XYZ file of C-alpha atoms in Angstrom:
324
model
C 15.171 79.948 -139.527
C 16.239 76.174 -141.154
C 17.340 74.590 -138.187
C 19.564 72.166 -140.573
C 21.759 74.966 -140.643
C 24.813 75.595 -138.832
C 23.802 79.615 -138.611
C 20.684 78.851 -137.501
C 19.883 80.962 -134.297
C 18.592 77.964 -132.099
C 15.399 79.836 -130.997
C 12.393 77.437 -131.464
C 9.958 80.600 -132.991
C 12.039 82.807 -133.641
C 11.964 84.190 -136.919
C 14.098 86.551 -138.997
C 13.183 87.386 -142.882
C 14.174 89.749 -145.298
C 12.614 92.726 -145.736
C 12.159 93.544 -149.641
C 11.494 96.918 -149.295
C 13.985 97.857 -146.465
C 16.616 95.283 -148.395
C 17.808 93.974 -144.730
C 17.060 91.735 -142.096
C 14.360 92.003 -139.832
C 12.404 89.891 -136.912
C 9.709 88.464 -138.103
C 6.724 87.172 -136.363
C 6.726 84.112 -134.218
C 7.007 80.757 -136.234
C 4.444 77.842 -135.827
C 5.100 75.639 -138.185
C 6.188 72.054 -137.667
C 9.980 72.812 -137.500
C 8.977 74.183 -134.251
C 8.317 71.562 -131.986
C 11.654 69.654 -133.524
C 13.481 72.628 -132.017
C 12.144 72.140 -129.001
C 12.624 68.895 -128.569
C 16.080 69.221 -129.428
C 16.456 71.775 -126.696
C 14.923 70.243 -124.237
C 17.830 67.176 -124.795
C 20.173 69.613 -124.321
C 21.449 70.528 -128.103
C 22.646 73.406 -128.830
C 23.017 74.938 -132.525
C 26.814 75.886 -134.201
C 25.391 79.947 -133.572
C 25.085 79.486 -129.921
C 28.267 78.323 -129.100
C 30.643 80.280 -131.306
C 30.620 84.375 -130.739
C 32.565 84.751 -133.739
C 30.147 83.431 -136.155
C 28.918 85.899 -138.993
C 25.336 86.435 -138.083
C 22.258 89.583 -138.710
C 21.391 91.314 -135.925
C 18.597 89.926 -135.493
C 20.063 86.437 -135.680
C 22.273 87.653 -132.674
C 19.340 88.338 -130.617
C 17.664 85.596 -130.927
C 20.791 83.452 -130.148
C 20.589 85.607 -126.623
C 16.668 84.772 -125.762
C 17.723 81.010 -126.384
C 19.644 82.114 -123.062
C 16.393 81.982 -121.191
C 15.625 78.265 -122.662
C 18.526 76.728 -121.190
C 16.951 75.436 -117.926
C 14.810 73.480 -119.196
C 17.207 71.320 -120.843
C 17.787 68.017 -119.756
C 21.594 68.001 -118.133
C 21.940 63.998 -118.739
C 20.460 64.448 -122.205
C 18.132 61.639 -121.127
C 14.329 62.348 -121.421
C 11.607 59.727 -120.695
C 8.255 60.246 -122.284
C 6.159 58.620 -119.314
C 6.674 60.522 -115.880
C 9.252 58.311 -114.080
C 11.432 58.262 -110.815
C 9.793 61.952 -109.818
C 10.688 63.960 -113.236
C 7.666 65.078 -115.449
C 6.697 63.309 -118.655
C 8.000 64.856 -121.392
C 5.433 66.026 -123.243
C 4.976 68.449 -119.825
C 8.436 69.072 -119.868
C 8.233 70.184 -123.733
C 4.961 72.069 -122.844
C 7.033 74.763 -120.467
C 9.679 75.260 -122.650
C 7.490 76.220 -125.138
C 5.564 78.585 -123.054
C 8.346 80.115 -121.891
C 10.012 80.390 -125.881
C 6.434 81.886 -126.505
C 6.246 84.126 -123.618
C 3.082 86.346 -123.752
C 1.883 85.079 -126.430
C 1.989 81.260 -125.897
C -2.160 80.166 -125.067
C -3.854 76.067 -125.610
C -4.444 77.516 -129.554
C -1.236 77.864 -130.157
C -0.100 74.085 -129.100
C -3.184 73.262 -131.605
C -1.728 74.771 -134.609
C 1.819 73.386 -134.074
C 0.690 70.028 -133.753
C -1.644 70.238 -137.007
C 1.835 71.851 -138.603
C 3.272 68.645 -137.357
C 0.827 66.612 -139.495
C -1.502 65.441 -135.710
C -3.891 67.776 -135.460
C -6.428 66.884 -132.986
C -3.641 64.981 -131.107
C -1.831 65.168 -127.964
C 1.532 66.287 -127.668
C 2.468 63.060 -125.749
C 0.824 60.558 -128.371
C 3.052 63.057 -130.719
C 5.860 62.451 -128.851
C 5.688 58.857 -129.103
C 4.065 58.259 -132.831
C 5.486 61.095 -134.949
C 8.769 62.450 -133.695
C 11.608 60.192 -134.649
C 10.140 59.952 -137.783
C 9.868 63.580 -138.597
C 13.226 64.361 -136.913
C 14.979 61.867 -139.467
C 12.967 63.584 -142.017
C 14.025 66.947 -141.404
C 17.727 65.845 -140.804
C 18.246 63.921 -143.422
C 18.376 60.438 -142.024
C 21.156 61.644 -139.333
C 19.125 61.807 -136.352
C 21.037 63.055 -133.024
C 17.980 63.017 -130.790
C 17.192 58.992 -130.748
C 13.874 57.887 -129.147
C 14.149 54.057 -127.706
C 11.093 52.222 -126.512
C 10.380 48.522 -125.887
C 7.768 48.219 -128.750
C 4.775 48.762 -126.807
C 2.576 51.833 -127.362
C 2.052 52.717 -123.781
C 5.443 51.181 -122.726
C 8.981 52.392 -121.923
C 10.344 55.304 -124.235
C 13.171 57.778 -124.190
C 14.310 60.243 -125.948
C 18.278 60.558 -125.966
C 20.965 62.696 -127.077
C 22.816 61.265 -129.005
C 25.777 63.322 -128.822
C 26.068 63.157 -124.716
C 25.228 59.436 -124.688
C 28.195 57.996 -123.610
C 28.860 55.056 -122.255
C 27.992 56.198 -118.715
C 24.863 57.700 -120.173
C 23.492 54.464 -122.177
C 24.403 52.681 -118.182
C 22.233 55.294 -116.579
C 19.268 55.226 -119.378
C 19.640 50.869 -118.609
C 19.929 50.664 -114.921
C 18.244 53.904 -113.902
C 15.474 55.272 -116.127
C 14.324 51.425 -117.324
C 15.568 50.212 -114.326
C 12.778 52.320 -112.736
C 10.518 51.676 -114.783
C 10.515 47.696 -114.405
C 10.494 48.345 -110.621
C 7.431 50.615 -110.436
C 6.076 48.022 -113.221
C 6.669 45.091 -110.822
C 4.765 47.034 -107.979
C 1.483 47.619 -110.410
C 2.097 43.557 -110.707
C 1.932 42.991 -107.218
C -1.210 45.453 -106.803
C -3.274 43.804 -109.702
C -2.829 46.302 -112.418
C -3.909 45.284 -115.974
C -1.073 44.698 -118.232
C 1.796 45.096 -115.918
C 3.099 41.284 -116.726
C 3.433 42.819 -120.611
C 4.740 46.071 -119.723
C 7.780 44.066 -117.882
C 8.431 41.408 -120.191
C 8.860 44.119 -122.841
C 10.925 46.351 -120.598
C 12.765 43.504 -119.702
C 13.630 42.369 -123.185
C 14.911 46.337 -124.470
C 16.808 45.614 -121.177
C 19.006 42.751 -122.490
C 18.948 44.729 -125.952
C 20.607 47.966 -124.352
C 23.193 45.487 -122.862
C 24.151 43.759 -125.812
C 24.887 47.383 -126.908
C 27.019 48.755 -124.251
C 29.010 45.166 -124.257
C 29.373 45.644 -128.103
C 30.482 42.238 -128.674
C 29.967 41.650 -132.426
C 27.847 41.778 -134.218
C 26.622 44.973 -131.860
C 29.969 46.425 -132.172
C 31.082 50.067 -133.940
C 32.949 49.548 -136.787
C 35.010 52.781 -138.358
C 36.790 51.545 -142.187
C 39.333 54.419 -141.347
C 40.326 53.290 -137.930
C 42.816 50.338 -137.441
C 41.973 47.408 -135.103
C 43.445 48.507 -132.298
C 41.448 52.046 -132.568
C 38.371 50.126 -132.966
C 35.522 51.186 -130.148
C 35.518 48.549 -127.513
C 31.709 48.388 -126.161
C 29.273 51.153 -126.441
C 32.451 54.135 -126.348
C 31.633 56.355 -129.732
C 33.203 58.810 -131.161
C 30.721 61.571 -132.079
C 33.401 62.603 -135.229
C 32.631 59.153 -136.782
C 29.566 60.443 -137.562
C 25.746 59.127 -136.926
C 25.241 56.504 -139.388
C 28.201 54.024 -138.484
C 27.626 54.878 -134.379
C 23.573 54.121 -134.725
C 24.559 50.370 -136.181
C 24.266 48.396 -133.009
C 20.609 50.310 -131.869
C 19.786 48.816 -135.254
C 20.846 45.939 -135.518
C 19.761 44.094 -131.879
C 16.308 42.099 -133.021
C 13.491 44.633 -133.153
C 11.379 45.546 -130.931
C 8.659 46.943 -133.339
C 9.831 47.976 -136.949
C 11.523 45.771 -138.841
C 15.071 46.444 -139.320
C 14.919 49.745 -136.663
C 15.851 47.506 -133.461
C 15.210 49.188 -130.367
C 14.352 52.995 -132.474
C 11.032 53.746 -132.973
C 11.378 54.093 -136.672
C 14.011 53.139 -138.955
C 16.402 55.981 -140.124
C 17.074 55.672 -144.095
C 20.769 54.431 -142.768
C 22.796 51.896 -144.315
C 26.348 50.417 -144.598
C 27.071 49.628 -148.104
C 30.481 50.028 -149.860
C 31.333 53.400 -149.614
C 32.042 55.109 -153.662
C 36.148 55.106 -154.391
C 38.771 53.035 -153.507
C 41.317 53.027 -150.403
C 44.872 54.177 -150.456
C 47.414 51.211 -149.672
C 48.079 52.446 -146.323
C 44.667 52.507 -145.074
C 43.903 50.004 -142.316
C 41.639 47.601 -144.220
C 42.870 48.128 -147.757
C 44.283 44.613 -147.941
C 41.519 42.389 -146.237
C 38.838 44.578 -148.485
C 41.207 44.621 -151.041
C 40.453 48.954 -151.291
C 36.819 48.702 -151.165
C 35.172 50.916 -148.654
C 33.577 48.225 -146.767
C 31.385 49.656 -143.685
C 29.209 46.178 -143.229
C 32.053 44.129 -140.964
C 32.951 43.516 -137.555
C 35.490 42.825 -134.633
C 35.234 41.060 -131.203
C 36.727 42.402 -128.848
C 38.654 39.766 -128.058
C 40.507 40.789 -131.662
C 40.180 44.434 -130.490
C 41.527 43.734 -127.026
C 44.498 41.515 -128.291
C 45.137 44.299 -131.402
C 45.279 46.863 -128.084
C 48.054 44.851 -126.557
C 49.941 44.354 -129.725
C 50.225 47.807 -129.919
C 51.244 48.837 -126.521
C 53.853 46.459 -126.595
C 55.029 48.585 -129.677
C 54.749 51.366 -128.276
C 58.217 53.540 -127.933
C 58.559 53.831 -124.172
């Protein structure tokens, strides 16, 4: 049931334990503890755990059968991987959005007392799963992942302002255009329109929208010093603007989210909290023919970058030495 895991079923409650006296596998009852609403989150984004995906896998039983029920989940998964938190442009907020995938991973036996006791599990008892949403999750999810988040929530640094949860494993290039000029892009517009009718705070709300706005760009431009930057990669392979390559691995494609000036915490940029991410020298030493061994001179530097002007002329280079 450790959703950390790569055999982990991918059912938000579903449970399977060991049975001492049978000495096997068996379901156990359904989970509410604060792993739970993690999962669901996740889901709703549109991840999908290791279990699901490959039919080969050595699982229990019961592990098997719980991997089918997550069948049942999959509409209500997000197919851009792109979930606002406030209702916007005709979709739900997501806190309603979470609340019928969890009734529906519940079935029978999903009732108000049962959203009680997995937000207390989640340390906001008392709470709404919205204020959740926006004031817990990203900091639990880097918890439980070990400070390798793949669900990423972005807001403008206002408590009642523009968030989004994202996926960070769909969020391409086209995906971080859409989340810009669609989703915020929305937002400012019905912001502008509350301006124009006299609605408190509206000037705030846009100025702050407008500023992630710029942020986002910088991003998907990646000009340094918002750029990707892979030690193992030569110039020429270098990302050029906001193109990652999920392999690299979270902590060197989350740099330029972290690094544009904050919008709330310090050091987090335009994340809600800040992951326990860094770039320091990496431990060892580079073999002579990696790409950077002589201009680090073998460290395992991770802290540089490239314009793209250098990454643009490196492309060139190349393709001009390119057998034909």
């Amino acid at each position: 049931d450790d959703p950390t895991q790569w055999i982990f079923h991918g059912h938000p409650c579903g449970s399977v334990i060991w049975d001492e006296e049978e000495k096997r596998t068996v379901h156990g009852p359904l989970r509410i503890d604060a792993n739970v609403l993690q999962i669901a989150v996740a889901r709703l984004l549109g991840y999908r755990w290791p279990a699901e995906l490959d039919e080969a896998m050595e699982l229990a039983q019961e592990q098997r059968e719980w991997v089918a029920r997550c069948g049942a989940l999959l509409p209500f998964a997000d197919r851009y991987g792109i979930v606002c938190i406030p209702p916007l442009l005709g979709e739900s907020s997501a806190a309603d959005r979470l609340l019928n995938l969890l009734a529906a991973a519940y079935g029978d036996e999903w009732s108000n007392d049962t959203l009680s006791l997995l937000l207390r599990s989640a340390d906001h008892a008392g709470k709404t799963l919205e204020s959740w949403l926006r004031e817990k999750f990203f900091a639990q999810h880097c918890k439980l992942f070990q400070n390798r988040p793949f669900v990423w929530h972005i807001w403008d640094g206002l408590r009642d302002g523009f968030a989004a949860l994202v996926n960070y494993h769909t969020l391409d290039y086209k995906a971080l255009e859409s989340l810009i000029y669609t989703s915020l892009g929305g937002w400012i517009a019905a912001r502008q329109e509350d301006a124009a009718n006299g609605v408190d705070g509206s000037l705030e709300r846009i100025a702050a929208a407008e500023g992630l706005k710029k942020r986002l760009e910088l991003i998907l431009e990646g000009e340094a010093p918002y750029d990707i930057f892979v030690r193992w990669k030569p110039l020429e392979e270098q990302p050029v603007g906001w193109n990652p390559d999920v392999n690299d691995g979270v902590r060197l494609n989350i740099r330029p989210f972290m690094s544009v000036p904050d919008v709330g915490k310090r050091g987090a940029g335009v994340l809600r909290e800040k992951p326990g991410i860094h770039w320091n020298k990496d431990r060892g030493r580079d073999v002579d023919s990696s790409p950077w061994f002589h201009l680090f001179n073998g460290d395992r530097v991770n802290d540089h970058h490239t314009t793209l002007e250098e990454k643009h002329a490196a492309r060139r280079f190349a393709a001009k030495g390119a057998p034909r």
